[in-house]
Coordinates of C-alpha atoms and ligand atoms in Angstrom, one line a residue:
M1 CA -2.0 20.1 23.5
G2 CA -0.7 23.0 24.9
P3 CA 2.9 24.6 25.2
M4 CA 5.8 22.4 26.0
K5 CA 9.6 23.1 27.1
W6 CA 12.1 21.0 25.5
S7 CA 14.0 20.3 28.5
Q8 CA 10.5 18.7 29.8
T9 CA 10.0 16.2 27.1
L10 CA 12.3 13.4 25.2
I11 CA 13.3 14.6 21.8
P12 CA 16.6 12.5 21.1
T13 CA 17.7 14.3 18.0
S14 CA 20.6 12.9 16.5
R15 CA 23.4 14.5 13.6
Q16 CA 24.5 10.6 13.0
V17 CA 22.7 9.0 9.7
P18 CA 21.6 5.7 11.4
A19 CA 23.0 2.7 9.1
E20 CA 20.0 0.7 9.6
A21 CA 17.9 3.3 7.5
V22 CA 18.2 3.3 4.1
V23 CA 15.2 5.6 3.1
P24 CA 14.9 9.5 4.2
S25 CA 11.5 8.9 6.1
H26 CA 13.3 6.4 8.1
Q27 CA 16.6 8.1 8.6
L28 CA 14.7 11.2 9.7
M29 CA 12.2 9.8 12.0
L30 CA 15.0 8.5 13.8
R31 CA 17.2 11.4 13.8
A32 CA 14.3 13.9 14.9
G33 CA 13.6 11.4 17.9
L34 CA 10.1 10.9 16.4
I35 CA 10.6 7.0 16.3
R36 CA 12.6 4.4 18.1
S37 CA 13.1 0.4 17.3
I38 CA 12.8 -2.3 19.8
G39 CA 12.6 -5.1 17.2
A40 CA 11.9 -6.0 13.5
G41 CA 9.4 -3.9 12.8
L42 CA 8.3 -2.5 16.1
Y43 CA 8.4 1.0 17.0
D44 CA 8.0 3.0 19.9
Y45 CA 6.4 6.6 18.9
L46 CA 8.3 9.2 21.3
P47 CA 6.5 12.3 22.1
L48 CA 7.4 14.2 18.8
G49 CA 6.1 10.9 16.7
W50 CA 3.1 10.7 18.7
R51 CA 2.2 14.2 18.5
V52 CA 2.1 13.8 14.8
L53 CA 0.3 10.6 15.1
Q54 CA -2.6 12.4 16.9
R55 CA -2.8 15.1 14.5
V56 CA -3.0 12.7 11.4
M57 CA -5.6 10.6 13.6
N58 CA -7.6 13.8 14.1
I59 CA -7.9 14.6 10.5
V60 CA -8.5 10.9 9.9
R61 CA -11.2 11.2 12.3
E62 CA -12.9 14.4 11.2
E63 CA -13.3 13.3 7.5
M64 CA -14.6 9.7 8.7
N65 CA -17.5 11.5 10.9
D66 CA -18.0 14.1 8.1
A67 CA -18.7 11.0 5.7
G68 CA -21.0 9.9 7.9
A69 CA -19.0 7.0 9.4
S70 CA -19.3 5.7 13.2
E71 CA -16.3 5.6 15.4
L72 CA -15.7 1.9 17.4
L73 CA -12.9 0.0 18.5
M74 CA -12.5 -3.7 18.4
P75 CA -9.9 -5.8 20.2
A76 CA -6.8 -6.8 18.5
L77 CA -6.8 -10.3 19.7
I78 CA -9.3 -12.5 17.6
P79 CA -10.3 -15.9 18.4
I80 CA -9.5 -18.3 15.5
E81 CA -13.0 -19.3 15.1
F82 CA -14.1 -16.3 13.6
Y83 CA -12.0 -17.3 10.7
A84 CA -13.6 -20.8 10.4
D85 CA -16.1 -19.6 7.8
T86 CA -13.9 -17.5 5.8
R87 CA -10.6 -19.5 6.0
R88 CA -8.6 -16.3 5.9
D89 CA -6.5 -17.5 8.5
V90 CA -5.1 -19.9 5.6
D91 CA -5.3 -17.2 3.1
Y92 CA -3.2 -14.7 5.2
G93 CA -1.0 -17.4 5.6
D94 CA 2.4 -16.7 7.6
N95 CA 1.5 -12.9 7.7
L96 CA -1.0 -13.6 10.6
F97 CA 0.3 -13.7 13.8
R98 CA -1.2 -16.6 15.9
L99 CA -0.8 -17.3 19.5
T100 CA -2.1 -19.7 21.9
D101 CA -3.9 -18.8 25.6
R102 CA -2.9 -20.8 29.3
H103 CA -6.1 -23.0 28.1
G104 CA -5.1 -24.3 24.8
R105 CA -7.2 -21.7 22.8
S106 CA -6.0 -20.3 19.4
A107 CA -6.2 -16.7 18.6
A108 CA -4.7 -14.4 16.3
L109 CA -3.6 -10.8 16.2
G110 CA -5.8 -8.9 13.5
P111 CA -4.7 -8.3 10.2
T112 CA -7.4 -6.3 9.3
H113 CA -11.3 -6.7 11.3
E114 CA -14.0 -8.0 8.3
E115 CA -14.7 -11.2 10.3
V116 CA -15.0 -9.5 13.7
I117 CA -17.2 -6.4 12.7
T118 CA -19.2 -9.0 10.3
E119 CA -20.0 -10.9 13.6
L120 CA -20.6 -8.1 15.6
M121 CA -23.2 -6.9 12.9
K122 CA -24.7 -10.0 12.7
A123 CA -25.6 -10.0 15.8
Y124 CA -27.9 -6.8 16.1
V125 CA -28.6 -6.3 12.4
T126 CA -31.4 -8.0 10.9
S127 CA -33.8 -5.6 8.6
Y128 CA -32.8 -3.6 5.7
R129 CA -34.1 -0.5 7.7
Q130 CA -31.1 -0.6 9.9
L131 CA -28.8 -0.3 7.0
P132 CA -27.0 1.3 5.5
L133 CA -24.3 1.9 8.1
N134 CA -20.6 2.6 8.0
L135 CA -18.4 2.0 11.0
Y136 CA -14.6 2.4 11.5
Q137 CA -11.8 2.3 14.4
I138 CA -8.6 3.6 14.3
Q139 CA -6.7 0.4 15.9
T140 CA -3.5 -1.4 16.3
K141 CA -2.9 -3.9 13.4
Y142 CA -0.3 -6.8 13.5
R143 CA 1.1 -8.6 10.1
D144 CA 4.1 -10.8 10.2
E145 CA 5.6 -9.2 7.2
F146 CA 8.2 -11.2 5.8
R147 CA 10.3 -8.3 5.1
P148 CA 9.8 -5.6 7.5
R149 CA 11.8 -2.6 6.4
F150 CA 11.8 1.5 5.9
G151 CA 10.9 2.1 9.4
V152 CA 7.0 2.7 10.1
L153 CA 6.5 2.4 6.2
R154 CA 6.4 -1.4 6.7
C155 CA 6.4 -2.8 10.1
R156 CA 4.5 -5.8 11.9
E157 CA 2.7 -3.5 14.4
F158 CA 0.7 -0.3 13.0
L159 CA -2.0 2.0 13.5
M160 CA -4.5 1.7 10.6
K161 CA -7.8 3.0 10.6
D162 CA -10.4 0.5 9.2
A163 CA -13.7 1.2 8.0
Y164 CA -16.6 -1.1 6.8
S165 CA -19.7 -0.1 5.5
F166 CA -23.4 -2.5 5.0
H167 CA -25.8 -2.1 2.4
V168 CA -28.9 -4.0 1.1
E169 CA -28.2 -2.5 -2.8
V170 CA -25.1 -1.7 -4.9
D171 CA -26.7 1.2 -6.7
G172 CA -29.1 4.2 -5.6
P173 CA -29.2 5.7 -2.4
G174 CA -28.1 4.1 0.7
G175 CA -26.4 1.4 -1.8
L176 CA -22.4 0.2 -1.7
N177 CA -21.4 2.8 -4.7
E178 CA -23.0 5.8 -2.8
T179 CA -20.7 5.1 0.5
Y180 CA -17.7 4.0 -1.9
D181 CA -17.9 7.3 -3.6
R182 CA -18.2 9.3 -0.6
M183 CA -15.5 7.5 1.2
Y184 CA -13.3 8.2 -1.8
A185 CA -13.9 11.7 -1.7
A186 CA -12.5 11.7 2.5
Y187 CA -9.7 9.9 1.5
C188 CA -8.9 12.6 -1.0
R189 CA -9.5 15.5 1.4
I190 CA -7.4 13.4 4.0
F191 CA -4.3 12.9 1.8
D192 CA -4.5 16.4 1.0
R193 CA -4.7 17.7 4.2
C194 CA -1.7 15.9 4.9
G195 CA 0.3 17.5 2.5
L196 CA 0.6 14.3 0.1
D197 CA 1.2 14.1 -3.5
Y198 CA -0.9 11.0 -4.5
S199 CA -2.1 9.0 -7.3
I200 CA -5.3 7.0 -7.3
V201 CA -5.0 3.5 -9.0
E202 CA -7.2 0.5 -10.0
A203 CA -6.3 -2.4 -7.6
E204 CA -6.4 -6.0 -7.3
S205 CA -8.2 -6.9 -4.3
G206 CA -5.8 -9.6 -2.6
P207 CA -6.6 -11.9 0.3
I208 CA -9.3 -9.3 1.1
G209 CA -11.0 -10.2 -1.8
G210 CA -13.9 -8.4 -3.6
S211 CA -15.1 -7.1 -6.5
A212 CA -13.5 -3.4 -7.2
S213 CA -10.9 -1.4 -5.3
H214 CA -8.9 1.6 -5.3
E215 CA -5.2 2.3 -4.0
F216 CA -4.4 5.8 -2.8
M217 CA -0.6 5.8 -3.9
C218 CA 1.9 8.6 -2.2
N219 CA 4.1 9.3 -5.6
S220 CA 7.6 8.5 -4.0
P221 CA 10.7 6.7 -5.5
V222 CA 10.7 4.9 -2.4
G223 CA 7.3 3.0 -2.7
E224 CA 7.7 -0.5 -3.0
D225 CA 4.4 -0.9 -5.5
T226 CA 4.6 -0.2 -9.3
I227 CA 1.9 2.1 -10.8
L228 CA 1.2 2.7 -14.3
K229 CA -0.8 5.8 -15.4
S230 CA -1.7 6.8 -19.2
D231 CA 0.0 9.7 -20.4
K232 CA -3.5 10.5 -21.5
G233 CA -4.2 11.1 -18.0
N234 CA -7.4 8.9 -17.6
Y235 CA -6.3 5.6 -16.8
A236 CA -3.8 4.3 -13.5
A237 CA -3.8 0.8 -12.1
N238 CA -1.2 -0.8 -9.8
V239 CA 1.0 -3.4 -12.1
E240 CA -1.0 -6.4 -10.2
K241 CA -3.9 -5.1 -11.8
C242 CA -2.8 -3.1 -14.9
A243 CA -4.8 -4.2 -18.1
I244 CA -2.7 -3.9 -21.2
G245 CA -4.3 -2.1 -24.7
D246 CA -5.1 -4.2 -27.7
R247 CA -2.1 -5.9 -29.4
P248 CA -2.6 -7.8 -32.6
H249 CA -1.4 -11.4 -32.9
D250 CA -0.6 -14.0 -35.1
L251 CA 0.1 -17.6 -34.9
S252 CA 0.1 -18.7 -38.2
G253 CA 3.5 -17.7 -39.2
A254 CA 5.9 -19.7 -41.3
P255 CA 8.8 -21.2 -39.5
T256 CA 12.0 -20.0 -39.4
G257 CA 14.0 -23.2 -39.5
E258 CA 14.2 -26.7 -38.1
R259 CA 13.1 -26.9 -34.4
T260 CA 16.8 -27.5 -33.1
K261 CA 17.4 -28.9 -29.5
V262 CA 20.4 -27.4 -27.6
H263 CA 22.1 -28.7 -24.5
T264 CA 21.7 -25.9 -22.0
P265 CA 23.2 -27.2 -18.7
N266 CA 23.3 -25.1 -15.6
L267 CA 21.7 -22.1 -16.7
P268 CA 19.5 -20.8 -14.2
G269 CA 17.0 -18.0 -15.6
I270 CA 16.4 -16.9 -18.7
E271 CA 19.4 -14.3 -18.6
G272 CA 22.1 -17.2 -18.7
V273 CA 20.1 -19.2 -21.0
S274 CA 19.4 -15.8 -23.4
D275 CA 23.3 -15.2 -23.5
F276 CA 24.2 -19.0 -24.1
L277 CA 22.2 -19.2 -27.1
K278 CA 22.6 -15.6 -28.3
V279 CA 18.8 -14.9 -28.4
K280 CA 17.0 -11.8 -26.7
P281 CA 14.6 -12.7 -24.0
S282 CA 12.3 -10.7 -26.1
R283 CA 12.7 -13.6 -28.8
M284 CA 12.4 -16.5 -26.0
L285 CA 9.2 -17.7 -24.6
K286 CA 8.8 -18.4 -20.7
T287 CA 6.1 -20.6 -19.5
I288 CA 4.5 -21.0 -16.1
V289 CA 2.5 -24.2 -15.3
W290 CA -0.4 -24.3 -12.7
P291 CA -2.9 -26.9 -11.8
W292 CA -6.5 -26.2 -12.1
R293 CA -9.4 -27.6 -10.5
A294 CA -13.1 -27.9 -10.9
G295 CA -15.0 -30.0 -8.2
E296 CA -13.3 -33.5 -9.1
R297 CA -11.7 -32.3 -12.4
N298 CA -8.4 -31.3 -12.7
G299 CA -6.1 -30.5 -15.1
W300 CA -3.2 -28.1 -16.5
V301 CA -2.7 -24.0 -17.3
I302 CA 0.6 -23.4 -19.2
A303 CA 0.9 -19.9 -19.6
V304 CA 3.2 -18.2 -22.3
V305 CA 4.6 -14.7 -22.2
C306 CA 8.1 -13.3 -23.9
G307 CA 11.1 -13.9 -21.9
H308 CA 11.5 -10.1 -20.8
H309 CA 7.7 -9.9 -19.4
D310 CA 6.3 -11.5 -16.4
V311 CA 3.2 -13.6 -16.0
N312 CA 0.4 -11.9 -13.8
E313 CA -1.1 -14.9 -11.9
A314 CA -4.4 -12.5 -11.5
K315 CA -5.0 -12.3 -14.9
V316 CA -4.3 -16.0 -15.8
R317 CA -7.0 -16.8 -13.0
D318 CA -9.3 -14.2 -14.5
I319 CA -8.7 -15.4 -18.1
L320 CA -9.2 -19.1 -17.3
R321 CA -12.6 -17.8 -15.3
D322 CA -13.9 -15.7 -18.0
Q323 CA -12.9 -17.0 -21.4
V324 CA -11.8 -20.6 -21.0
D325 CA -14.3 -22.3 -18.6
R326 CA -16.5 -20.7 -15.5
S327 CA -15.9 -23.7 -13.4
L328 CA -12.2 -23.9 -13.6
T329 CA -9.9 -22.5 -10.5
L330 CA -6.1 -21.9 -10.6
Q331 CA -4.3 -23.6 -7.8
T332 CA -1.1 -21.7 -7.2
E333 CA -0.3 -23.3 -3.9
G334 CA 2.4 -25.9 -4.2
S335 CA 2.0 -25.8 -8.0
E336 CA 5.6 -26.4 -8.9
G337 CA 6.1 -29.6 -7.0
A338 CA 2.7 -30.6 -8.5
A339 CA 3.7 -29.9 -12.1
R340 CA 6.9 -31.8 -11.6
A341 CA 5.5 -34.4 -10.2
A342 CA 3.1 -34.9 -13.2
G343 CA 6.2 -34.9 -15.6
F344 CA 6.6 -31.3 -16.9
A345 CA 10.1 -30.6 -17.0
I346 CA 9.9 -27.2 -14.9
G347 CA 12.0 -24.7 -16.0
Y348 CA 12.4 -26.1 -19.7
V349 CA 8.6 -26.1 -20.5
S350 CA 7.1 -25.2 -23.7
P351 CA 3.8 -24.7 -25.2
S352 CA 4.3 -28.2 -26.8
A353 CA 4.0 -29.8 -23.3
A354 CA 0.3 -29.6 -23.9
I355 CA 0.5 -32.2 -26.7
G356 CA -1.3 -35.6 -25.6
R357 CA -2.4 -34.1 -22.2
S358 CA -6.2 -33.8 -22.1
A359 CA -7.7 -31.1 -20.0
C360 CA -4.4 -28.7 -20.8
V361 CA -5.4 -25.2 -21.4
V362 CA -2.6 -23.2 -23.3
I363 CA -2.6 -19.1 -22.8
A364 CA -0.3 -17.3 -24.6
D365 CA 0.1 -13.2 -24.3
P366 CA -0.2 -11.2 -27.7
D367 CA 3.3 -10.3 -27.7
A368 CA 4.6 -14.2 -27.3
A369 CA 1.6 -15.4 -29.9
Q370 CA 3.7 -14.3 -32.8
G371 CA 5.5 -15.7 -36.0
G372 CA 9.0 -15.2 -36.4
F373 CA 11.9 -16.8 -34.6
W374 CA 11.5 -18.2 -31.1
A375 CA 13.7 -20.0 -28.7
T376 CA 12.0 -21.9 -25.8
G377 CA 12.3 -24.8 -23.6
A378 CA 12.7 -28.4 -25.1
D379 CA 10.2 -30.1 -22.2
E380 CA 13.5 -32.0 -21.3
M381 CA 15.8 -31.2 -18.4
D382 CA 18.8 -28.6 -19.2
H383 CA 17.6 -28.5 -23.0
H384 CA 16.1 -25.7 -25.3
V385 CA 15.1 -25.4 -28.5
N386 CA 15.6 -22.9 -31.3
H387 CA 13.1 -22.2 -34.3
F388 CA 10.1 -23.3 -32.1
N389 CA 6.6 -22.4 -34.3
W390 CA 3.5 -22.1 -33.0
K391 CA 1.4 -23.7 -36.1
R392 CA 3.9 -26.2 -36.8
E393 CA 4.6 -27.3 -33.1
V394 CA 1.2 -26.5 -31.4
L395 CA -1.9 -25.8 -33.3
D396 CA -1.2 -28.8 -36.3
K397 CA -0.8 -31.1 -33.4
G398 CA -4.4 -30.4 -32.3
V399 CA -4.0 -28.0 -29.3
Q400 CA -5.9 -25.1 -28.9
V401 CA -4.1 -21.7 -28.0
H402 CA -6.4 -18.7 -25.8
V403 CA -4.4 -15.8 -26.5
A404 CA -5.2 -13.1 -23.9
D405 CA -3.5 -10.3 -21.7
I406 CA -1.6 -12.3 -19.0
R407 CA 1.5 -10.1 -18.8
N408 CA 2.3 -7.5 -16.1
A409 CA 2.2 -4.0 -18.0
M410 CA 5.4 -2.1 -18.7
D411 CA 6.2 1.5 -19.4
G412 CA 5.5 2.1 -22.9
D413 CA 3.0 -0.6 -23.1
P414 CA -0.7 0.7 -24.8
S415 CA -3.3 1.9 -22.7
P416 CA -6.2 -0.6 -22.0
L417 CA -8.5 2.5 -23.1
N418 CA -7.2 1.9 -26.9
D419 CA -7.0 5.7 -26.9
G420 CA -3.6 6.1 -28.2
G421 CA -2.1 6.3 -24.5
V422 CA 1.0 5.2 -23.3
L423 CA 1.5 3.6 -20.2
R424 CA 4.2 5.2 -18.1
A425 CA 5.6 3.2 -14.8
S426 CA 6.3 5.1 -11.4
K427 CA 6.7 4.1 -8.1
G428 CA 4.0 4.4 -4.9
I429 CA 3.6 4.2 -1.3
E430 CA 0.3 2.3 -0.7
V431 CA -1.3 4.7 2.1
G432 CA -5.0 4.3 1.8
H433 CA -7.1 1.4 0.2
V434 CA -11.1 1.3 -0.6
F435 CA -12.8 -2.2 -1.6
K436 CA -16.1 -3.0 -2.7
L437 CA -16.2 -6.1 -1.0
G438 CA -19.6 -7.5 -2.4
T439 CA -21.1 -10.7 -0.3
K440 CA -17.9 -12.3 0.0
Y441 CA -17.8 -11.8 4.0
S442 CA -21.3 -11.8 4.6
D443 CA -22.2 -15.2 2.4
A444 CA -19.5 -16.8 4.1
M445 CA -20.6 -15.6 7.6
G446 CA -24.3 -16.1 6.9
F447 CA -25.2 -12.6 7.5
A448 CA -28.4 -11.5 5.8
V449 CA -31.3 -9.2 6.4
L450 CA -34.8 -9.1 5.5
D451 CA -35.8 -6.7 2.8
E452 CA -39.1 -4.9 2.5
K453 CA -40.9 -8.1 0.9
Q454 CA -39.6 -10.1 4.0
Q455 CA -36.9 -11.7 1.6
K456 CA -33.7 -12.6 3.2
R457 CA -30.9 -10.8 1.3
S458 CA -27.2 -11.2 1.8
V459 CA -25.7 -8.2 3.1
I460 CA -23.1 -5.9 0.6
M461 CA -19.8 -4.8 2.0
G462 CA -17.3 -2.4 1.3
C463 CA -13.8 -1.8 3.5
Y464 CA -11.8 1.0 3.6
G465 CA -8.0 1.0 5.1
I466 CA -5.5 3.6 6.0
G467 CA -2.1 3.3 7.3
I468 CA -2.0 6.0 9.9
G469 CA 2.2 5.5 10.4
R470 CA 2.5 5.2 6.8
I471 CA 1.2 8.8 6.3
I472 CA 3.4 10.3 8.5
A473 CA 6.4 8.5 6.8
S474 CA 5.2 9.4 3.3
A475 CA 4.8 12.9 4.1
I476 CA 8.4 13.2 5.3
E477 CA 9.7 11.6 2.1
M478 CA 7.9 14.1 0.1
N479 CA 8.8 16.9 2.5
H480 CA 12.5 17.1 3.8
D481 CA 15.1 19.0 2.6
E482 CA 19.2 18.4 3.4
N483 CA 18.9 19.8 6.9
G484 CA 15.7 17.4 8.1
I485 CA 11.9 17.2 7.8
V486 CA 9.5 20.4 6.6
W487 CA 6.5 19.3 8.0
P488 CA 3.3 20.2 6.3
A489 CA 1.7 22.6 8.8
P490 CA -1.4 20.5 9.5
I491 CA 0.3 17.5 11.0
A492 CA 3.4 19.2 12.3
P493 CA 4.1 18.3 15.7
Y494 CA 3.8 21.7 17.2
D495 CA 3.0 24.7 14.9
V496 CA 5.9 27.3 16.2
I497 CA 9.2 26.7 17.9
I498 CA 10.5 29.5 20.0
T499 CA 14.4 29.4 20.2
P500 CA 15.7 32.0 22.4
I501 CA 19.5 32.4 21.9
K502 CA 20.0 32.7 25.9
Y503 CA 16.7 31.4 27.9
E504 CA 17.5 34.0 30.5
G505 CA 17.0 38.1 31.2
E506 CA 14.6 39.7 28.9
A507 CA 14.7 37.0 26.0
R508 CA 13.4 34.7 28.8
E509 CA 10.6 37.3 29.5
V510 CA 9.6 37.6 26.1
T511 CA 9.9 33.9 25.5
D512 CA 7.5 33.1 28.5
R513 CA 5.1 36.0 27.2
L514 CA 4.9 34.7 23.3
E515 CA 4.6 31.2 24.3
S516 CA 1.4 31.9 26.7
Q517 CA 0.1 34.4 24.0
I518 CA 0.8 32.0 20.9
S519 CA -0.9 29.0 22.7
Q520 CA -3.7 31.1 23.7
A521 CA -4.4 31.8 19.9
G522 CA -4.4 27.9 19.7
L523 CA -1.3 26.9 18.4
D524 CA 1.1 24.4 19.7
V525 CA 4.3 26.0 20.6
L526 CA 7.8 24.3 21.8
V527 CA 9.9 26.3 23.9
D528 CA 13.6 25.3 22.9
D529 CA 14.9 26.5 27.0
R530 CA 17.8 24.2 26.7
D531 CA 21.3 25.6 27.9
E532 CA 22.9 24.8 24.2
R533 CA 24.9 27.1 21.9
P534 CA 22.5 28.6 19.3
G535 CA 24.1 26.6 16.3
P536 CA 22.9 23.4 17.5
K537 CA 19.5 25.0 18.5
F538 CA 19.0 26.0 15.2
K539 CA 20.2 22.7 13.4
D540 CA 17.8 20.8 15.8
A541 CA 14.7 23.1 15.0
D542 CA 15.4 22.5 11.5
L543 CA 15.8 18.4 11.7
I544 CA 12.5 18.2 13.6
G545 CA 11.0 20.8 11.1
I546 CA 8.7 23.2 12.6
P547 CA 7.0 25.3 10.1
I548 CA 7.9 28.7 12.1
R549 CA 10.6 29.3 14.0
L550 CA 11.1 32.6 16.5
T551 CA 14.5 33.4 17.4
I552 CA 14.7 35.5 20.6
G553 CA 18.2 37.4 20.5
D554 CA 19.5 40.8 22.1
K555 CA 20.0 42.7 19.0
A556 CA 16.2 42.3 17.6
L557 CA 14.8 42.3 21.0
A558 CA 16.8 46.1 21.6
Q559 CA 14.7 47.2 18.3
G560 CA 11.4 45.7 20.0
C561 CA 11.7 42.8 17.3
V562 CA 11.6 38.7 17.4
E563 CA 13.2 37.1 13.9
V564 CA 10.4 34.9 12.4
V565 CA 11.8 32.3 10.3
K566 CA 9.9 29.8 8.2
R567 CA 11.1 26.1 7.5
D568 CA 10.0 26.0 4.1
G569 CA 12.1 28.7 3.1
S570 CA 9.4 31.1 2.1
L571 CA 10.8 34.2 4.5
G572 CA 14.4 33.4 3.4
K573 CA 16.9 34.0 6.8
G574 CA 14.1 35.3 8.2
E575 CA 12.3 38.5 9.0
M576 CA 12.0 40.9 11.8
V577 CA 8.8 41.2 13.0
R578 CA 7.5 43.7 16.0
I579 CA 6.7 41.7 19.1
E580 CA 3.1 43.0 19.3
E581 CA 2.9 41.5 16.2
V582 CA 4.4 38.0 16.2
V583 CA 1.3 36.1 17.2
S584 CA -1.2 37.3 14.6
R585 CA 2.3 36.3 12.0
C586 CA 2.2 33.1 13.4
R587 CA -1.5 32.5 13.0
S588 CA -2.2 34.1 9.6
S589 CA 1.0 31.9 8.2
R590 CA -0.1 28.8 9.7
Ligands
ATP1 P1 1.0 -4.0 1.4 O1 0.5 -4.6 -0.1 O2 1.6 -2.9 1.3 O3 1.2 -4.9 2.0 P2 -1.9 -4.1 1.9 O4 -2.6 -4.1 0.5 O5 -1.6 -5.7 2.2 O6 -0.3 -3.5 1.6 P3 -4.3 -3.2 3.3 O7 -4.5 -4.7 3.9 O8 -5.0 -2.6 2.2 O9 -2.5 -3.5 3.1 O10 -4.2 -2.6 4.7 C1 -4.6 -0.9 4.5 C2 -3.7 -0.2 4.6 O11 -2.8 -0.2 6.0 C3 -2.8 0.1 3.6 O12 -3.2 0.8 2.5 C4 -1.4 0.7 4.4 O13 -1.6 1.7 4.5 C5 -1.6 0.2 5.8 N1 -0.6 -1.1 5.8 C6 -0.6 -2.5 5.5 N2 0.3 -3.1 5.9 C7 1.2 -2.3 6.5 C8 2.3 -2.2 7.2 N3 2.9 -3.6 7.1 N4 3.0 -1.0 7.9 C9 2.1 -0.2 7.8 N5 1.1 0.1 7.4 C10 0.8 -0.8 6.6
MG2 MG1 -3.9 -2.8 0.2

């Protein structure tokens, strides 16, 4: 990209820690003059930030092209009709930016592009001979995030690399699994090259849907996702997905006493009730009620976990489908109001609420499906009961209880591989996500091809996303110190910064000469030509984190040398290097 003089570009550094920024990457991106906010979740990328973005995009492009993907560009503005068949405009909810044009036509700003690319493929691809194909773009995405925060980590307009692959088969050459594995490997190379420390975890597929997926999570305390990894190193998953190992259960335990009702007014939440009853949350039962539907039929699900655990909605959905009845689907939208209207004492529901209700499915987590003392709701507003007993209160009254893993995993839980591994919880920033979509989109949008026997076959899809801006912020989260950013060399905005103590006389001549020699050697160099004192110049160089700094001062010049300092501290306070050796030193330590 060529050399640059500091005075000829815009690098508005600042010593002040901006009040609005709470995480280090956000603070440093503002302070180093990489970005500027123009509104909630909207950012200018200033020249330094843009250079980093370009380097990251180059890495992503190289690896995508190497993996056999082909680049294209689709519009951000998407006519709403594209969502007619997939209904994803509804599924995406308020996160979808919508607008109306001058002719009254509705459109959305794309949060991802499954519909647009499926439509494109449908227009041109009719035979199995044209597949497999893997297409990608690097393009601006829009999401009206409820809570944009942490700078470019969660914003409303951001650059994403999104790739989509199309296949006739899942297995074998040209199948989805082959491309998925190649993309998975390409993602590893991308994140390695960007200097990230990451974990790969099994993931839920969310509103994009599909059958299998992995997330690439930067290991960082500022991450918004909770991930669990087995201490045996053979299993890792997002908490949204993480299964828990076998746990014994027993619903036959004898009662611990008479079921006694207690008045518990004005006590919101488990904690309040727990204090009031003097019962630990782990000895309380927590219930969630959802309607289910199957065509014309409908009924209820009562999910039961311990008071200190959280119900995992996706697990309940899957158990209902896989272990109770294939045709049942969980209705989560507006479920609380519906349950209240049907007479459930929301906030005070116990498993006994199933008694006398036909088509009511009770699913209990194994930890909750135990004997011993339990406190729970009394199925009556402002009341709880002590000494709830599964056998007496539920089983003996003719209600069947399904016992299954339906809660979020926690630190210390057994690994689902049941190999003695223990799950450990940590935080992650999701930088990339690969999905096996299956035929969700092609079926919805009628995209099929003829196979070799002239039979119509639904096209099998995969999709693969990377947050370009998130990579940058994540790289800073894991590569900074008290003085500023310490860029991993491949994504630094410049490779070398030359800092003449005074940009005049011999120092100026040497600076200019090195500037052109270093850039001829293929490195990007920034010259701090400002008329500033050396102290602030050094501070700024540290803040913006350029990997190599050349200090040009009279003392060193008198010995035919310049001082080489590495931002990662590997040369200590610096090393005197002969001028004629500087270029090769810069090249070799890149
Ligand atoms: P999240 O769970 O963090 O909201 P997501 O799972 O909805 O993200 P995907 O639909 O998988 O995101 O999008 C692909 C990638 O785009 C993500 O892995 C992430 O790197 C990036 N990304 C998603 N949302 C944002 C955002 N609001 N700001 C910046 N990058 C984002
Ligand atoms: Mg995702």
